[in-house]
Short mmCIF file of C-alpha atoms in Angstrom, two decimals:
data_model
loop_
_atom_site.label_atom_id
_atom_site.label_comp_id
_atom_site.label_asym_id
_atom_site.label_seq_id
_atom_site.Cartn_x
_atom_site.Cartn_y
_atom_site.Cartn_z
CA UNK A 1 -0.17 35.36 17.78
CA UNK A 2 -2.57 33.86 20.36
CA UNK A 3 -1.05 33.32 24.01
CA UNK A 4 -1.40 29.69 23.53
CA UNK A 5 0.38 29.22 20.37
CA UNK A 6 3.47 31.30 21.63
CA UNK A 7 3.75 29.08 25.05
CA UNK A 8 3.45 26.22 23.12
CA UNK A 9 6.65 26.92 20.15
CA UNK A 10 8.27 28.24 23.06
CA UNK A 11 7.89 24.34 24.56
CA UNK A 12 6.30 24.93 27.56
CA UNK A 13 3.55 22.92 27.25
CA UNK A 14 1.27 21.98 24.60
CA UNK A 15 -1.64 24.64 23.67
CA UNK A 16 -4.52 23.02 25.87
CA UNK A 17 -2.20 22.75 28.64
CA UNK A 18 -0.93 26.04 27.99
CA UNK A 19 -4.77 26.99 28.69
CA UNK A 20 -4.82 25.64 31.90
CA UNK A 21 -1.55 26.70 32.70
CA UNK A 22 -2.99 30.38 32.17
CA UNK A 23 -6.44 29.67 33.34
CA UNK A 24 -4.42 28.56 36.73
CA UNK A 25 -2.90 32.40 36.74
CA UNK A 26 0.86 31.35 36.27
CA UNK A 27 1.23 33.33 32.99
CA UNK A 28 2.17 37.01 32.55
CA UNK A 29 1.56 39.53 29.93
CA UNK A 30 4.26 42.20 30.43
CA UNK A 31 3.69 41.64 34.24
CA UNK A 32 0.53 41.87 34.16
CA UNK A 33 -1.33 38.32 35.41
CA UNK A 34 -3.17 37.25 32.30
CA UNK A 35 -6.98 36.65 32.56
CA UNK A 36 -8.37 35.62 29.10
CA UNK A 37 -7.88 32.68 26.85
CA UNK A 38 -7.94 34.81 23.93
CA UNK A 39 -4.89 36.82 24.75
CA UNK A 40 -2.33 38.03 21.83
CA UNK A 41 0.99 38.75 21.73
CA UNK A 42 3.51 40.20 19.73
CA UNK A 43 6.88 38.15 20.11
CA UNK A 44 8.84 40.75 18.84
CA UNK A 45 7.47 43.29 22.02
CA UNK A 46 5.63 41.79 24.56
CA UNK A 47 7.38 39.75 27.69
CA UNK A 48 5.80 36.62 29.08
CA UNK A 49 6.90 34.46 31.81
CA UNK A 50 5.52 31.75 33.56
CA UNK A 51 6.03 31.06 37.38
CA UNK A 52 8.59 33.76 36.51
CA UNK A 53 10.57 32.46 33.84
CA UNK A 54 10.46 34.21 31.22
CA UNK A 55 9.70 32.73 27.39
CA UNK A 56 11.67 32.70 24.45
CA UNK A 57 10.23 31.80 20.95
CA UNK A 58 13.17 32.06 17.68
CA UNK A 59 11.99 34.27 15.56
CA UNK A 60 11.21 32.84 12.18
CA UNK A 61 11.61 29.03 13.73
CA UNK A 62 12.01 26.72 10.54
CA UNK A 63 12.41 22.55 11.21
CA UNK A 64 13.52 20.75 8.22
CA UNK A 65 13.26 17.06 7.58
CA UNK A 66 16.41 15.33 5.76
CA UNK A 67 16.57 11.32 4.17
CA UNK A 68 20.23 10.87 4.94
CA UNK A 69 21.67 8.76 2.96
CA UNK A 70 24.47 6.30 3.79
CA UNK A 71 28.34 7.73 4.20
CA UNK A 72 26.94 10.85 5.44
CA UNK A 73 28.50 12.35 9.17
CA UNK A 74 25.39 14.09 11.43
CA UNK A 75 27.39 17.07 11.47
CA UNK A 76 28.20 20.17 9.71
CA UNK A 77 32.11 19.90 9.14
CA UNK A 78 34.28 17.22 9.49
CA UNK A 79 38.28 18.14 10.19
CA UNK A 80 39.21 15.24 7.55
CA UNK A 81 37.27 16.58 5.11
CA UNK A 82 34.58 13.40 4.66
CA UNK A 83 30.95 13.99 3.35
CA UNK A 84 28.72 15.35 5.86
CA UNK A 85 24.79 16.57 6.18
CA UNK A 86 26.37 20.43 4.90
CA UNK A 87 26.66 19.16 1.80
CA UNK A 88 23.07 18.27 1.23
CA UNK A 89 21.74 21.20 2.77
CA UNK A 90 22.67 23.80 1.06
CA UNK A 91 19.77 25.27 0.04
CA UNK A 92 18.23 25.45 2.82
CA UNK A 93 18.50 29.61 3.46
CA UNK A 94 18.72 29.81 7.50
CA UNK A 95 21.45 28.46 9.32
CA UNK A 96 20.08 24.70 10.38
CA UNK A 97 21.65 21.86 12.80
CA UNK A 98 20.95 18.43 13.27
CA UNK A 99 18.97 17.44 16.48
CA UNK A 100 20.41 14.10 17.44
CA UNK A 101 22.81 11.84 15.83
CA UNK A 102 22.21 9.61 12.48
CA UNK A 103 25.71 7.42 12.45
CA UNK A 104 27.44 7.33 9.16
CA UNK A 105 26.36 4.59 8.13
CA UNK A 106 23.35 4.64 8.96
CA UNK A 107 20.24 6.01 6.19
CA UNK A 108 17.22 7.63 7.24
CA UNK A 109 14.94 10.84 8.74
CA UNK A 110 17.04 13.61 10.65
CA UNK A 111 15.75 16.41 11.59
CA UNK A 112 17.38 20.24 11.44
CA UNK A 113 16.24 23.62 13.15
CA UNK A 114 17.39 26.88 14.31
CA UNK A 115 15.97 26.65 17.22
CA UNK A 116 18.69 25.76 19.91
CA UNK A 117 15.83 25.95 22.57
CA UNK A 118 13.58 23.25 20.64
CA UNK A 119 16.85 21.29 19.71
CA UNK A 120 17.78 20.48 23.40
CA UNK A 121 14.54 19.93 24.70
CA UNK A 122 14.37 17.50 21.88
CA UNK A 123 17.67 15.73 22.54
CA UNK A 124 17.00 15.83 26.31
CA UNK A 125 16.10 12.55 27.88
CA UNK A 126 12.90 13.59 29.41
CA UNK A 127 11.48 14.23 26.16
CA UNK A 128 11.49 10.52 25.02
CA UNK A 129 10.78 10.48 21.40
CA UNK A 130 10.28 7.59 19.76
CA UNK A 131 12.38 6.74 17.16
CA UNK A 132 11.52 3.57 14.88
CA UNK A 133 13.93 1.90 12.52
CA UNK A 134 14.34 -0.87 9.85
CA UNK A 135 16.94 -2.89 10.44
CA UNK A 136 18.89 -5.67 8.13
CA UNK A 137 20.61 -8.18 10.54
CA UNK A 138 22.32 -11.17 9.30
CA UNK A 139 20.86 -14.52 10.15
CA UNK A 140 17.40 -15.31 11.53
CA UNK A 141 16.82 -14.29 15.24
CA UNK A 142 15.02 -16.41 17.04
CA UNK A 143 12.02 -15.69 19.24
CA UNK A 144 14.17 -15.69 22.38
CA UNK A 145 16.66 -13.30 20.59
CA UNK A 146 14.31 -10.75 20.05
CA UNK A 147 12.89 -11.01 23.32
CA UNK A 148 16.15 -10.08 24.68
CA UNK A 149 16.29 -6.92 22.69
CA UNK A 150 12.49 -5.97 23.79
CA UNK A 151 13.82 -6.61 27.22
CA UNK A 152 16.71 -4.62 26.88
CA UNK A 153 20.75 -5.72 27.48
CA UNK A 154 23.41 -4.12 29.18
CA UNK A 155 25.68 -1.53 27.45
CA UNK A 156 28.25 0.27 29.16
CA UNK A 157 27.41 -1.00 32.86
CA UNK A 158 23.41 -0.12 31.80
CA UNK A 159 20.79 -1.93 30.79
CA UNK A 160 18.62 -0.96 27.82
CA UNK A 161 15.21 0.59 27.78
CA UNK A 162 12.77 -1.60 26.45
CA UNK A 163 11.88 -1.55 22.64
CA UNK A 164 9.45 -2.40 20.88
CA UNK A 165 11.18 -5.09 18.22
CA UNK A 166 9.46 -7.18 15.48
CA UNK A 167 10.21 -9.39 12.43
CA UNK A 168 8.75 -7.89 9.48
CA UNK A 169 10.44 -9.26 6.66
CA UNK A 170 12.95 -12.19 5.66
CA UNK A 171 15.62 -13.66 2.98
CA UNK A 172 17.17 -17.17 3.16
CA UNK A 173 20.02 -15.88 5.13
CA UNK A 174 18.99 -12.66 6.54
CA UNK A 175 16.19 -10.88 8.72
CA UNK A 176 14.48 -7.00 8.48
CA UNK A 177 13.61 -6.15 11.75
CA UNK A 178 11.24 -3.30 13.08
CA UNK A 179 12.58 -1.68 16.63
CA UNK A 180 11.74 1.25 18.28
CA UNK A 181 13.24 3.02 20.93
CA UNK A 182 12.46 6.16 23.08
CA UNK A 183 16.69 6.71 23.83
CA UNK A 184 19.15 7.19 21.77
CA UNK A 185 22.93 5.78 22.86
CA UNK A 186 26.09 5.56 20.78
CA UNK A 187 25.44 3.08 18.15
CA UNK A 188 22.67 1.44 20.28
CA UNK A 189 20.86 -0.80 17.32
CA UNK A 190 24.34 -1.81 16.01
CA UNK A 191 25.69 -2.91 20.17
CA UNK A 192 22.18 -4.58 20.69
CA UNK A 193 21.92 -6.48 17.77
CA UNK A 194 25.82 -7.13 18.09
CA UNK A 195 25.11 -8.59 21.84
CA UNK A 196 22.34 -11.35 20.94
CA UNK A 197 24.13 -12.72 17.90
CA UNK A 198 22.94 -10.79 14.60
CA UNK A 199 25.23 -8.18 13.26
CA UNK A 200 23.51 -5.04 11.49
CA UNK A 201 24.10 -4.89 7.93
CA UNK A 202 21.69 -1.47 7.17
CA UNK A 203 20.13 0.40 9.46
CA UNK A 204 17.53 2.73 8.59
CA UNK A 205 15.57 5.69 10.49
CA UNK A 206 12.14 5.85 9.43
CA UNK A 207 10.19 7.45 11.73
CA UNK A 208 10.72 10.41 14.32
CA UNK A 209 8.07 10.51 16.73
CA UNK A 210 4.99 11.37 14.56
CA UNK A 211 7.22 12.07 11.60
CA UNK A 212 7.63 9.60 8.83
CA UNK A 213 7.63 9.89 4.92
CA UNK A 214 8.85 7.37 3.35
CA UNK A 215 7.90 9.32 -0.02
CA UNK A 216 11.08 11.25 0.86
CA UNK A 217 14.09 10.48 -1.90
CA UNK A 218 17.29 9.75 0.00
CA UNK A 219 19.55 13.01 -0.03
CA UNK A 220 16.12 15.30 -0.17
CA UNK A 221 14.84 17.58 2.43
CA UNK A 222 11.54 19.23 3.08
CA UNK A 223 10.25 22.04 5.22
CA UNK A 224 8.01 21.39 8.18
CA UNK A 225 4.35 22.32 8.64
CA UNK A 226 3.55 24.41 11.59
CA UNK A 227 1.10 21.88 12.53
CA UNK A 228 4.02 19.37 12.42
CA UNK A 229 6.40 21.43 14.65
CA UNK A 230 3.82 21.77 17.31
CA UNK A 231 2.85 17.84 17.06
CA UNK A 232 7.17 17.91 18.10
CA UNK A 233 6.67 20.19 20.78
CA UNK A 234 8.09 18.57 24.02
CA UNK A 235 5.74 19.30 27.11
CA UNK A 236 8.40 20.74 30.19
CA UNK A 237 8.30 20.23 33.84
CA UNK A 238 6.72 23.50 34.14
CA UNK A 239 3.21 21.69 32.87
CA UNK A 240 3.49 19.83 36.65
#
């Protein structure tokens, strides 16, 4: 496996940074300082660290992308014995966990790995992915409503981050609304919509970043290209 690639599911950096990351002579090859581009290693041998810190790649990493449906708990047990995300995953061979929450119910993309390392750089705030959902809210916001929501509101003593919101479709009583957000709160959509006047009746996930496919049946899965996984990759401090 080129240098590059390894740096890069190990989510240091993205591949051309990794470049100039080695090009800059903060990357070592079994101690040694590494000089060329082109360098290969074997993840199951070699060491590599970078400004010391030594690199970790799951062997065999596998990302999986899930349409939860409805009535469905983001986890892999549940001690009252309710439907959860287990129960659709089943065939899925390696031992998988959700990265983030989906509420219950709440429909839409989740995303599973066994990679703990990718998970929590994932879930960690720095890495803000964007997240964009459909949402059914009853009534029909006005403009100044969903200006409030772009704007952001205060939850728990905080104020929002601002979203990206949008009316993209309506019914006599009732209003879908596109918003996006790069956090991810407790029942956030739900508290925000709650706050200006427009409860949420359905609330679906259908994008994740750069991750969206809406040809997806709810309940289904699929595997993740490698090309995908990198596209997820969250660039660390240690690019800076």
């Amino acid at each position: 496996m080129r240098l590059n690639r390894y740096m890069a599911q190990a989510g240091v950096a993205s591949r051309r940074h990794s470049e100039a990351m080695i090009a800059a002579g903060r990357v070592k090859l079994n101690g040694e300082t590494v000089v060329s581009l082109a360098t290969q290693v074997h993840p199951d041998s070699d060491v590599v660290t970078v400004d010391d810190r030594t690199l970790e790649v799951t062997a065999d990493r596998k990302c999986y992308l899930l349409n939860k449906p409805a009535g469905y708990l983001t986890t892999l047990s549940d001690p009252f014995g309710r439907p959860t995300v287990a129960s659709l995953i089943r065939d899925i061979p390696e031992r998988v966990f959700p990265v983030g929450r989906l509420d219950r119910d709440s429909e839409g993309l989740l995303l599973l790995t066994n990679d703990g390392a990718l998970g929590n750089k994932l879930m960690h705030p720095r890495f803000r992915c964007e997240k964009e959902y459909h949402v059914l809210v009853k009534g029909v916001p006005r403009e100044d409503s969903l200006q409030r929501l772009r704007e952001g509101v205060v939850l728990d003593g905080r104020t929002t981050a601002k979203a990206a919101v949008e009316s993209i479709r309506r019914t006599e009583s009732d209003t879908w609304l596109s918003i996006v957000l790069h956090e991810g709160r407790k029942r956030q959509i739900r508290r925000m919509c709650d706050m200006v006047g427009h409860p949420v009746m359905r609330l679906i996930r259908v994008r994740l970043g750069g991750l969206a496919d809406r040809g997806l049946s709810a309940g289904k899965w699929r595997t993740l290209t490698h090309g995908e996984i990198e596209e997820l990759e969250p660039v660390s401090s240690m690019t800076g």
